[in-house]
PDB file of C-alpha atoms in Angstrom:
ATOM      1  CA  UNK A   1     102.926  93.638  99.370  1.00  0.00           C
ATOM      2  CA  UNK A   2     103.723  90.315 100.873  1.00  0.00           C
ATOM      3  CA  UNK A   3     104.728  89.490 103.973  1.00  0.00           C
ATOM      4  CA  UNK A   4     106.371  86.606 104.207  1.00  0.00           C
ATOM      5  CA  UNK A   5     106.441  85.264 107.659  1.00  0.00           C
ATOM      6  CA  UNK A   6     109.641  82.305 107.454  1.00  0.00           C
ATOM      7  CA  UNK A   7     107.471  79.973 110.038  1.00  0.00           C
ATOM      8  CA  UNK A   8     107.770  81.800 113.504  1.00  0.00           C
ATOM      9  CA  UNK A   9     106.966  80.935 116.738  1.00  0.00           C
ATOM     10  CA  UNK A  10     104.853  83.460 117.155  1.00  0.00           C
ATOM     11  CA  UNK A  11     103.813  84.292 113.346  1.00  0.00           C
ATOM     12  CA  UNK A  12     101.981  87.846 112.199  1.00  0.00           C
ATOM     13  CA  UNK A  13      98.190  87.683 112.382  1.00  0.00           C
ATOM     14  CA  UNK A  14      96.478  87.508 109.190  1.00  0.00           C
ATOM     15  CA  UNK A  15      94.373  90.380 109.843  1.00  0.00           C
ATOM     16  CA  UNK A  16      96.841  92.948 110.998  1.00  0.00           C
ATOM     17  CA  UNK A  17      98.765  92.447 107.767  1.00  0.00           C
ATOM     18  CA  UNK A  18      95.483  92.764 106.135  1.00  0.00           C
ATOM     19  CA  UNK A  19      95.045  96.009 108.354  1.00  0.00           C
ATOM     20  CA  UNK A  20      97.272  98.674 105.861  1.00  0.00           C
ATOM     21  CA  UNK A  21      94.927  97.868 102.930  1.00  0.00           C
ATOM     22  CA  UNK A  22      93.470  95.348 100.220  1.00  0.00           C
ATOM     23  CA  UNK A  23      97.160  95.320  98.944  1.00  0.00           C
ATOM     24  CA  UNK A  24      98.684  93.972 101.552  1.00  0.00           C
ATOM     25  CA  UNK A  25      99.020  89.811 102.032  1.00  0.00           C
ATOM     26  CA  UNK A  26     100.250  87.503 104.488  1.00  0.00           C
ATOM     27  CA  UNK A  27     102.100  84.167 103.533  1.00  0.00           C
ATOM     28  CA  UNK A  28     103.335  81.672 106.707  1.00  0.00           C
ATOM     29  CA  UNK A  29     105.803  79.328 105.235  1.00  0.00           C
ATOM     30  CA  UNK A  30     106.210  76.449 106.953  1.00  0.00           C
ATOM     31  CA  UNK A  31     109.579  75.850 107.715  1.00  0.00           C
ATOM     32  CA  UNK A  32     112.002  74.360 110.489  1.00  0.00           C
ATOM     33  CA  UNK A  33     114.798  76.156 108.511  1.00  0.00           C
ATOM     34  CA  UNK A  34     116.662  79.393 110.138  1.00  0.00           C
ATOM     35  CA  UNK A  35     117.310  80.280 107.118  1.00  0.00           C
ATOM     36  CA  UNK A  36     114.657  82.458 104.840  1.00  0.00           C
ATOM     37  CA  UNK A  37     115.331  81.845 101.741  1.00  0.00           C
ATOM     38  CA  UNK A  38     112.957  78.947 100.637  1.00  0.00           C
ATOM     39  CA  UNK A  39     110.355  81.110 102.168  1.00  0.00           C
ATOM     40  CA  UNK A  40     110.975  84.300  99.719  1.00  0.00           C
ATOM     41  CA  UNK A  41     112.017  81.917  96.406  1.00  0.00           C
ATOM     42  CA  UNK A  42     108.430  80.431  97.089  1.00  0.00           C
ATOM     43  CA  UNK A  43     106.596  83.429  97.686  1.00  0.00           C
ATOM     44  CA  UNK A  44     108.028  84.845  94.369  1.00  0.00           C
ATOM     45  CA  UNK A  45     107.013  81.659  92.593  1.00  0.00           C
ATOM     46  CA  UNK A  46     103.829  81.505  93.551  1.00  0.00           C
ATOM     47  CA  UNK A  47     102.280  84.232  95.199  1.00  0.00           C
ATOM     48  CA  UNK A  48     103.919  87.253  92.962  1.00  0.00           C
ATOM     49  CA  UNK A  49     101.548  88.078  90.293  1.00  0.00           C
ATOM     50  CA  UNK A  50     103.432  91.204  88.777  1.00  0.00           C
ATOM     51  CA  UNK A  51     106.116  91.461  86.430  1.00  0.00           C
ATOM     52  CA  UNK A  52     108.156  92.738  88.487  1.00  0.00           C
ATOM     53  CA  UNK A  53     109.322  91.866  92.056  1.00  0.00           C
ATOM     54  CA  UNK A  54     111.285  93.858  95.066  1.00  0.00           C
ATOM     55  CA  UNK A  55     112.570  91.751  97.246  1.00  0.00           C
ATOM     56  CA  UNK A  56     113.860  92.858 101.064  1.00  0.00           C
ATOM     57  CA  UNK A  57     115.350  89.860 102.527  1.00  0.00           C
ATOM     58  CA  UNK A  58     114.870  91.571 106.002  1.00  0.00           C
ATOM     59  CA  UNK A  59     111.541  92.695 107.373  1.00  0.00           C
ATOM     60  CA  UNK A  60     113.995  95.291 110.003  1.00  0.00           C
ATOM     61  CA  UNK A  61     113.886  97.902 107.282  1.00  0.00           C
ATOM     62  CA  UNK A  62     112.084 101.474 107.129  1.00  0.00           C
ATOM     63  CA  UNK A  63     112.269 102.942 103.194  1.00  0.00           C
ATOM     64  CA  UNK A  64     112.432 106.079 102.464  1.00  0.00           C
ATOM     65  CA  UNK A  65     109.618 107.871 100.737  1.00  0.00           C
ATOM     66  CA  UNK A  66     110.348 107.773  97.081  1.00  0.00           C
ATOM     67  CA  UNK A  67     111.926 104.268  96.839  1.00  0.00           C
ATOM     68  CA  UNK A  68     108.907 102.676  95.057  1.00  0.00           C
ATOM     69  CA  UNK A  69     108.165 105.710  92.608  1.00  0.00           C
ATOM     70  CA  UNK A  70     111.921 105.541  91.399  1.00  0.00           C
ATOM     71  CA  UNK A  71     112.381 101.801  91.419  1.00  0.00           C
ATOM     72  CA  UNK A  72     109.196 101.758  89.096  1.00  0.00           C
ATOM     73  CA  UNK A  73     110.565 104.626  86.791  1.00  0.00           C
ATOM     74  CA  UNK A  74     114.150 102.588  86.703  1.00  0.00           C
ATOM     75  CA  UNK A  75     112.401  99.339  85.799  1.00  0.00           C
ATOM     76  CA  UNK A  76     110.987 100.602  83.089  1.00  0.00           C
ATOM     77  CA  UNK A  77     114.136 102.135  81.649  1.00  0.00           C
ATOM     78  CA  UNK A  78     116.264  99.254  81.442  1.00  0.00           C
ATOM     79  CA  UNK A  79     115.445  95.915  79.323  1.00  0.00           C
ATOM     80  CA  UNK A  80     117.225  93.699  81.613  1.00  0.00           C
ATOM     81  CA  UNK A  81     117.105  95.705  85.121  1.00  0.00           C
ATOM     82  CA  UNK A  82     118.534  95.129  88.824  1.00  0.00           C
ATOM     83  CA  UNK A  83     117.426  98.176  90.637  1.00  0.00           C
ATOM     84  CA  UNK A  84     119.448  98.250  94.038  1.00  0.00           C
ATOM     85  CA  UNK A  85     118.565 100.664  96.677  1.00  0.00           C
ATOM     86  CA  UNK A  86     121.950 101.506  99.488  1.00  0.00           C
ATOM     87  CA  UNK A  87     121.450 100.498 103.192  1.00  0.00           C
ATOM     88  CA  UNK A  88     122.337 102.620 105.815  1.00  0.00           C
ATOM     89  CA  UNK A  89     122.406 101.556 109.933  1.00  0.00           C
ATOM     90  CA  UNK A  90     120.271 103.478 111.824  1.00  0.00           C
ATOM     91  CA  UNK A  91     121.017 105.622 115.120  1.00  0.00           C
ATOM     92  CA  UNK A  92     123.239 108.620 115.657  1.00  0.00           C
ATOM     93  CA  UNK A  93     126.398 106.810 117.480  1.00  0.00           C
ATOM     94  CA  UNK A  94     129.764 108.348 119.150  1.00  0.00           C
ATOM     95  CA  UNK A  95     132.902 106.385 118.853  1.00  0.00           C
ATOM     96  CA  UNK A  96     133.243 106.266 122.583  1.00  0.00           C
ATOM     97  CA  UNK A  97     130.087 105.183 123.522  1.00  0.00           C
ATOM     98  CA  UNK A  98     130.268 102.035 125.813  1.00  0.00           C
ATOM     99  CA  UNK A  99     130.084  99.032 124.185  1.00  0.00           C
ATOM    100  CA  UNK A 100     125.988  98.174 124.233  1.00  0.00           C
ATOM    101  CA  UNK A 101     124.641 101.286 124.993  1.00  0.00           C
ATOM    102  CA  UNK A 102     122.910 101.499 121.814  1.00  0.00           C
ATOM    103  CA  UNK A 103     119.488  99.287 121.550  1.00  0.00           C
ATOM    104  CA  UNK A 104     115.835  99.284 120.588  1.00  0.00           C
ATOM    105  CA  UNK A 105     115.059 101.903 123.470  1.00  0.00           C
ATOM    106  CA  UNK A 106     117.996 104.716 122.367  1.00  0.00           C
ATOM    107  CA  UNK A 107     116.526 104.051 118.383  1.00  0.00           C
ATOM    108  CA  UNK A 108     113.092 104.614 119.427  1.00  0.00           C
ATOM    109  CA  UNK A 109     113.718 107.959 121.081  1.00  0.00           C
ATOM    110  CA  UNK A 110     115.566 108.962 117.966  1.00  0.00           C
ATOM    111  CA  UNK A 111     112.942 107.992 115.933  1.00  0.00           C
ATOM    112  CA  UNK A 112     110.521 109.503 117.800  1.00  0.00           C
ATOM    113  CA  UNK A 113     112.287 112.805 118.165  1.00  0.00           C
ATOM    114  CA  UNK A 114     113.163 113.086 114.335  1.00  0.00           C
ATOM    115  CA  UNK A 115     109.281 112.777 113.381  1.00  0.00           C
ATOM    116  CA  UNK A 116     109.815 110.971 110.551  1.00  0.00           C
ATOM    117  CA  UNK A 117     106.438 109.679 109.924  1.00  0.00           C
ATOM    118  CA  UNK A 118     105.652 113.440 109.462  1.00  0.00           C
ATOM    119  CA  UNK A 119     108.567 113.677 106.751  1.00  0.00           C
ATOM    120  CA  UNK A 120     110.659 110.476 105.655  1.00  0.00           C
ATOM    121  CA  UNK A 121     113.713 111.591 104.818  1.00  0.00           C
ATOM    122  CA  UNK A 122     114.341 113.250 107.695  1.00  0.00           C
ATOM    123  CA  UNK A 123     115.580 109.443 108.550  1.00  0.00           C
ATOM    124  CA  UNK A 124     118.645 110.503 106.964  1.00  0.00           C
ATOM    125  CA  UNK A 125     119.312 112.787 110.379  1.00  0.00           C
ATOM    126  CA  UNK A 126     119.635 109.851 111.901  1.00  0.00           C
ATOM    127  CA  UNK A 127     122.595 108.066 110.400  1.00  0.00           C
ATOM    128  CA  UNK A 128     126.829 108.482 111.286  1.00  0.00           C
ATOM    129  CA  UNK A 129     128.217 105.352 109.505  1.00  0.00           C
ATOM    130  CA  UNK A 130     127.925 103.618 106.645  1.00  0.00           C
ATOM    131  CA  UNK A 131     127.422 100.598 108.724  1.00  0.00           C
ATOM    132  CA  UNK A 132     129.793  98.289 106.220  1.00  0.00           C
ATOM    133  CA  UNK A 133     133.092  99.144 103.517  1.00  0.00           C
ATOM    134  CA  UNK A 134     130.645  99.590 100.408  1.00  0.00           C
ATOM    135  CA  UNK A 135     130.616 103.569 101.206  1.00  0.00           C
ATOM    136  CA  UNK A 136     126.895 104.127 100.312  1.00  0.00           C
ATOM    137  CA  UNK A 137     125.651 105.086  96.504  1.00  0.00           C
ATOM    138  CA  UNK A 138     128.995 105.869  95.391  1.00  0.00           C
ATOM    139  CA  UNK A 139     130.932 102.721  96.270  1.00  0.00           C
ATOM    140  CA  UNK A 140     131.053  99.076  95.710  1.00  0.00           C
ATOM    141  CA  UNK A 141     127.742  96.954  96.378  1.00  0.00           C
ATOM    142  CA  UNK A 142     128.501  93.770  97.471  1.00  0.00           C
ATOM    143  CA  UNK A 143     124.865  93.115  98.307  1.00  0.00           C
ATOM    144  CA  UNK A 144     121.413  95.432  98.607  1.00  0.00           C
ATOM    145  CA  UNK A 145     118.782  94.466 101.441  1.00  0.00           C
ATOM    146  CA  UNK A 146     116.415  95.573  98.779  1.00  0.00           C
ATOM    147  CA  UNK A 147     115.787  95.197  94.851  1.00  0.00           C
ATOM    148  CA  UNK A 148     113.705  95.316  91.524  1.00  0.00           C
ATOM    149  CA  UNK A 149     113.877  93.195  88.534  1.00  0.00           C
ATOM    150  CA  UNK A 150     111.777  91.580  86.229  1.00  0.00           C
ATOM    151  CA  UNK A 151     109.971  88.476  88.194  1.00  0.00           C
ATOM    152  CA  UNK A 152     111.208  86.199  85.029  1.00  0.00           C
ATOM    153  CA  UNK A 153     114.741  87.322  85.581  1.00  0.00           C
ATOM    154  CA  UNK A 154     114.576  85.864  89.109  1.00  0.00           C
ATOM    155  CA  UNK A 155     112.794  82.368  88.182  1.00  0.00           C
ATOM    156  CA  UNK A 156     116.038  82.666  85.865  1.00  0.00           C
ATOM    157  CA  UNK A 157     118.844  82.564  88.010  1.00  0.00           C
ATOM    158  CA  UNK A 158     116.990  80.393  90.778  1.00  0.00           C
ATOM    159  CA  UNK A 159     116.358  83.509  93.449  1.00  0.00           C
ATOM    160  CA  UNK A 160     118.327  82.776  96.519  1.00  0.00           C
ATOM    161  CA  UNK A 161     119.926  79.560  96.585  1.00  0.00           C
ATOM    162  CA  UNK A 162     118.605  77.268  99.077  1.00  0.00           C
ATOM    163  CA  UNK A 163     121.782  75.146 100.290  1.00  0.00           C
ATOM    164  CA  UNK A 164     122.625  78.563 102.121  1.00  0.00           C
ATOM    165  CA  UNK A 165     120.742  77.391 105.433  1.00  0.00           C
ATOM    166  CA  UNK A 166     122.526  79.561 108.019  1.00  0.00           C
ATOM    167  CA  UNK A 167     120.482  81.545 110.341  1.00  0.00           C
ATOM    168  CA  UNK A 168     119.723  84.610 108.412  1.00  0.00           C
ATOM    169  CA  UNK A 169     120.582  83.061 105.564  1.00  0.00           C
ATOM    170  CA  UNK A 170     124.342  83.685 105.956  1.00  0.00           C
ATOM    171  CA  UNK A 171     125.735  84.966 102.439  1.00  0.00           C
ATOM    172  CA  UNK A 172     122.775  84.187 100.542  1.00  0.00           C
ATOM    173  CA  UNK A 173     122.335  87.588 100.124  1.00  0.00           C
ATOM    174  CA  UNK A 174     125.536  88.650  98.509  1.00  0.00           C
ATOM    175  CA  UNK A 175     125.785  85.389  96.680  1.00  0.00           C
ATOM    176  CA  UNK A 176     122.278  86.622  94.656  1.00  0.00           C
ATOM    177  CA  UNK A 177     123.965  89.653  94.168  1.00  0.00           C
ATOM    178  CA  UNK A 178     127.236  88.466  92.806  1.00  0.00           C
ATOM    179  CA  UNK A 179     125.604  86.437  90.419  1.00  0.00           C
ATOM    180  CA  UNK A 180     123.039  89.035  89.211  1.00  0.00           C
ATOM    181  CA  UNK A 181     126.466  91.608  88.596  1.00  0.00           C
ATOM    182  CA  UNK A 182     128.082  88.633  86.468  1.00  0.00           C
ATOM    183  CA  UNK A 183     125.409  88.056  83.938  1.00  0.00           C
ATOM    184  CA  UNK A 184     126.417  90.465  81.043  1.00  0.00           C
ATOM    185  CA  UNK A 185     123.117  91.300  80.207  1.00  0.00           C
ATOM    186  CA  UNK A 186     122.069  92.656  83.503  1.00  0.00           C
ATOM    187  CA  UNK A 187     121.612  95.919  83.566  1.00  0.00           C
ATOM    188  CA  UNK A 188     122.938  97.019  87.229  1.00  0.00           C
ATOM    189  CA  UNK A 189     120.887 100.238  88.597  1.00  0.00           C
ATOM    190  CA  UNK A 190     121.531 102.225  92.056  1.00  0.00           C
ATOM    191  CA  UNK A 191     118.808 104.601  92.992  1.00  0.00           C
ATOM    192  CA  UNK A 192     120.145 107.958  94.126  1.00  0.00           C
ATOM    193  CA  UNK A 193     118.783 109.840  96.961  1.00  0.00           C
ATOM    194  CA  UNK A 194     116.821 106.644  98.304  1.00  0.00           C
ATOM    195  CA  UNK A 195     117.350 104.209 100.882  1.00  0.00           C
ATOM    196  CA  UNK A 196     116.423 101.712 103.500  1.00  0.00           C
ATOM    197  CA  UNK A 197     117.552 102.388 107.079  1.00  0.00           C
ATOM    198  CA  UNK A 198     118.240  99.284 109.515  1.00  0.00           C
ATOM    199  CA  UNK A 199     116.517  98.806 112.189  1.00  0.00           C
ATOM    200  CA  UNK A 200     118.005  97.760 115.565  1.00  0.00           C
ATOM    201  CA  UNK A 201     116.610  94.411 116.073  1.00  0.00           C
ATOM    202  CA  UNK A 202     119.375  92.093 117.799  1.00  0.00           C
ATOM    203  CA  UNK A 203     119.758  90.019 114.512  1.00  0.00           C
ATOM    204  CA  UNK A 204     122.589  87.094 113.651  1.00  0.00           C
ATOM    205  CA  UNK A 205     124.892  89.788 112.437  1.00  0.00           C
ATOM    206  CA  UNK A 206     124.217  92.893 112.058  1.00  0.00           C
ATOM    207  CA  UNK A 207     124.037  94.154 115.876  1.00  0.00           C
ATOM    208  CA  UNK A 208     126.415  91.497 116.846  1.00  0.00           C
ATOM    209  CA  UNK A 209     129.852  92.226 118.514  1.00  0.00           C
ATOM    210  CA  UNK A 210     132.752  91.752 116.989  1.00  0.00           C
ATOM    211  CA  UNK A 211     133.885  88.961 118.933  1.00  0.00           C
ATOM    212  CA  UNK A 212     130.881  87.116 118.019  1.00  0.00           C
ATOM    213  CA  UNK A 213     130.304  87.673 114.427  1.00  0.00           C
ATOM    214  CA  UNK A 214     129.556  85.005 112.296  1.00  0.00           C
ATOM    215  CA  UNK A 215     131.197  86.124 109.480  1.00  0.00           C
ATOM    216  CA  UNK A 216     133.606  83.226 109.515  1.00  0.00           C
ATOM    217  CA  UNK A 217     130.908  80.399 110.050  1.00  0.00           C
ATOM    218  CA  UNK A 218     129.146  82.386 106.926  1.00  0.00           C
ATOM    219  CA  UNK A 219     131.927  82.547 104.482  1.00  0.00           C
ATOM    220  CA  UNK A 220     132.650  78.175 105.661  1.00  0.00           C
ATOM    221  CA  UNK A 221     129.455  77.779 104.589  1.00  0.00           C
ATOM    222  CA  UNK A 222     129.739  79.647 101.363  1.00  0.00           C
ATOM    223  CA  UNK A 223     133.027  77.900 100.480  1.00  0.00           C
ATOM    224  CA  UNK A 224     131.372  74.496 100.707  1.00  0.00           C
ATOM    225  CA  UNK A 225     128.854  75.476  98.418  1.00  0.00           C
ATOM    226  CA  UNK A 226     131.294  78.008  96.449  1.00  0.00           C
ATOM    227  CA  UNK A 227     134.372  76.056  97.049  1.00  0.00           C
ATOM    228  CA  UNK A 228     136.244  79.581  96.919  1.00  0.00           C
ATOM    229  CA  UNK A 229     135.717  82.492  99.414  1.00  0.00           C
ATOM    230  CA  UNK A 230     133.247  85.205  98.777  1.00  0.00           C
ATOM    231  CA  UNK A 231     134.332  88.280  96.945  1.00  0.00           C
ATOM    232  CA  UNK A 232     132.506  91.186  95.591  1.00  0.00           C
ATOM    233  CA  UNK A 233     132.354  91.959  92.018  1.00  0.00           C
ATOM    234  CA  UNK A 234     133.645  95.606  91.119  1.00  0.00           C
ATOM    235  CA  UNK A 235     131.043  96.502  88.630  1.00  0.00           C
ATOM    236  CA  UNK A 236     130.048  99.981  88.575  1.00  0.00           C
ATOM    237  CA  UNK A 237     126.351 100.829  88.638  1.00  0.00           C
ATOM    238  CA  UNK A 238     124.075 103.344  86.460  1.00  0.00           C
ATOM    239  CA  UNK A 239     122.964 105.629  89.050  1.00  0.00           C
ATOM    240  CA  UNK A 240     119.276 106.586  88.715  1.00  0.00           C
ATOM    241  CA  UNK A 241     117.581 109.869  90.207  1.00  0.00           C
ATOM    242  CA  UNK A 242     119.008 112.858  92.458  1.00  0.00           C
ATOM    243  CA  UNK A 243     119.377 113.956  96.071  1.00  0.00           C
ATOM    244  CA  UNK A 244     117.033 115.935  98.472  1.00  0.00           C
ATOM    245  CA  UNK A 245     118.234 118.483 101.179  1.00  0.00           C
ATOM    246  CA  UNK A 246     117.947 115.513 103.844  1.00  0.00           C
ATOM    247  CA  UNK A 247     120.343 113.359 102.085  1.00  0.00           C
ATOM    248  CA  UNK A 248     123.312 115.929 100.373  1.00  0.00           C
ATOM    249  CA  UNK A 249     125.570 115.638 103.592  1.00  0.00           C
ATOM    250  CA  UNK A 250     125.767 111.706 103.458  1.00  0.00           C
ATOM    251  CA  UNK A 251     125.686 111.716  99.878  1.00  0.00           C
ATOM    252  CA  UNK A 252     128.723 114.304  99.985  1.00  0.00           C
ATOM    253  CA  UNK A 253     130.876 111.509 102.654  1.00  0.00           C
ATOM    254  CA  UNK A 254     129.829 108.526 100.291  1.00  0.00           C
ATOM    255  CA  UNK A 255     131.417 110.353  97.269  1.00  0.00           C
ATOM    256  CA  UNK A 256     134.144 111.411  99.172  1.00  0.00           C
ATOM    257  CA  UNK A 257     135.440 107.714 100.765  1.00  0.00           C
ATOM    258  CA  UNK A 258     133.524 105.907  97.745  1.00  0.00           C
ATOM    259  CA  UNK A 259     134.867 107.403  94.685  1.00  0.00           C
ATOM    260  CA  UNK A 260     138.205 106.822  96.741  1.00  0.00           C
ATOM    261  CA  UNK A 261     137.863 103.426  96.742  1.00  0.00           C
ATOM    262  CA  UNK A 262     137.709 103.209  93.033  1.00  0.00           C
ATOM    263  CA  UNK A 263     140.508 105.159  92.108  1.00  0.00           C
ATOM    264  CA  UNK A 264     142.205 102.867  94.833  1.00  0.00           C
ATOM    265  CA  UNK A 265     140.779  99.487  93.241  1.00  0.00           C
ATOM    266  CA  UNK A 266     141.947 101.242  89.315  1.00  0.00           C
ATOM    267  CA  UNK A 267     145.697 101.315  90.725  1.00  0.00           C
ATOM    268  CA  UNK A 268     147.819  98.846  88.876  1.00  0.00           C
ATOM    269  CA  UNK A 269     149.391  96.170  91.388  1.00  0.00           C
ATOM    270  CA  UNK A 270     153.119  97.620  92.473  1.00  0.00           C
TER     271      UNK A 270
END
């Protein structure tokens, strides 16, 4: 495991990273830029010694239990894999809570109260929305905060590409992932039953309001390096593994709205 620490103020200590175990490293890149993705193209190029690589462009992420076992078991299945594991927001929210009243405090009492060190799928308690239009496992990635393939495959296509300087890295994200679906050889794998769950941590976008997402500054950006907007590539996925008790009743909702969207997007045009 390494943490890659994209030149902070106040950077991770050495020794606490050290702290889980002889796997774990830390790597401070040295960087003015907002953006991370130098920092995790250069830890992959040099500090990677596997074959494969999982990559999580944001540290704000708790995985469920069984996401390594099956992203090993799917990388060894496929010759050309891209093993994808579905994000999900965490924090049980009402649609008339006031605007704000969910933060770091409210997600640590739900945390806390779930006990899901004890049992890690019990996360899956703690989610009401799919947090974006992709509908979970069953619908249509645009992007994955987390995923597997062969270390050569990355060096390949470049990893992230670097003109995407935004803070956050703006679309660099979905870029990779657009590009990764449009190679015909890539063999495009969603692991059922898994996920990573968001972490409320006041980031550029994803706990932004409305009013003040940067969406539009993001897809400007992408256009002058794209010169055409972003759009997501409807390629369905082999779907790897099964479900658990914990995660049936979101499973049963992404099916639902998810499988709707692709009989929607398999309508001829009127």
């Amino acid at each position: 495991v390494i943490a890659v620490d994209n030149g902070s103020s106040q950077p991770l200590e050495e020794n606490f990273v050290r702290s889980f175990g002889p796997e774990f490293r830390h790597r401070l890149f040295q960087t003015t830029s907002p953006s991370p993705v130098e920092a995790i193209n250069d830890a992959v190029a040099n500090d990677a010694r596997g074959d494969y690589v999982m990559v999580m462009i944001d540290g704000a992420q708790i995985l469920s239990p069984g996401v390594l076992n099956l992203a090993d078991k799917a990388m060894r299945a496929f010759d050309d894999p891209f093993v994808c594991a579905t994000s999900f927001p965490l924090g049980i929210r009402k649609k008339d809570d006031p605007p704000g009243s969910y933060d770091r405090s409210v997600e640590d009492q739900q945390l806390a109260a779930a006990k899901w060190e004890e049992e890690g799928y019990r996360l899956f308690r703690l989610i009401s929305s799919f947090g974006d239009d992709a509908y979970g496992w069953f619908g249509c990635f645009y992007e994955s905060c987390c995923v597997c393939l062969k270390r050569s495959t990355w060096l390949e296509v470049g990893g992230f590409d670097v003109r995407f300087q935004s803070p956050g890295a703006g679309l660099a994200s979905p870029d990779f992932f657009r590009r990764m679906l449009q190679r015909p050889r890539t063999d495009f794998v969603v692991l059922l039953g898994e996920a990573t769950f968001h972490q409320f941590h006041g980031g550029v976008a994803s706990n932004a309001d409305l009013s003040q997402h940067p969406w539009q500054r993001f897809e400007e950006e992408y256009i002058r390096i794209r010169g055409e907007k972003f759009e997501r590539v409807a390629r369905p996925p082999t779907y790897f593994g099964g479900f658990n008790p914990q995660s049936i009743r979101i499973a049963e909702r992404s099916a639902q709205q998810g499988l709707a969207w692709w009989r929607a997007a398999a309508q001829p045009p009127k």
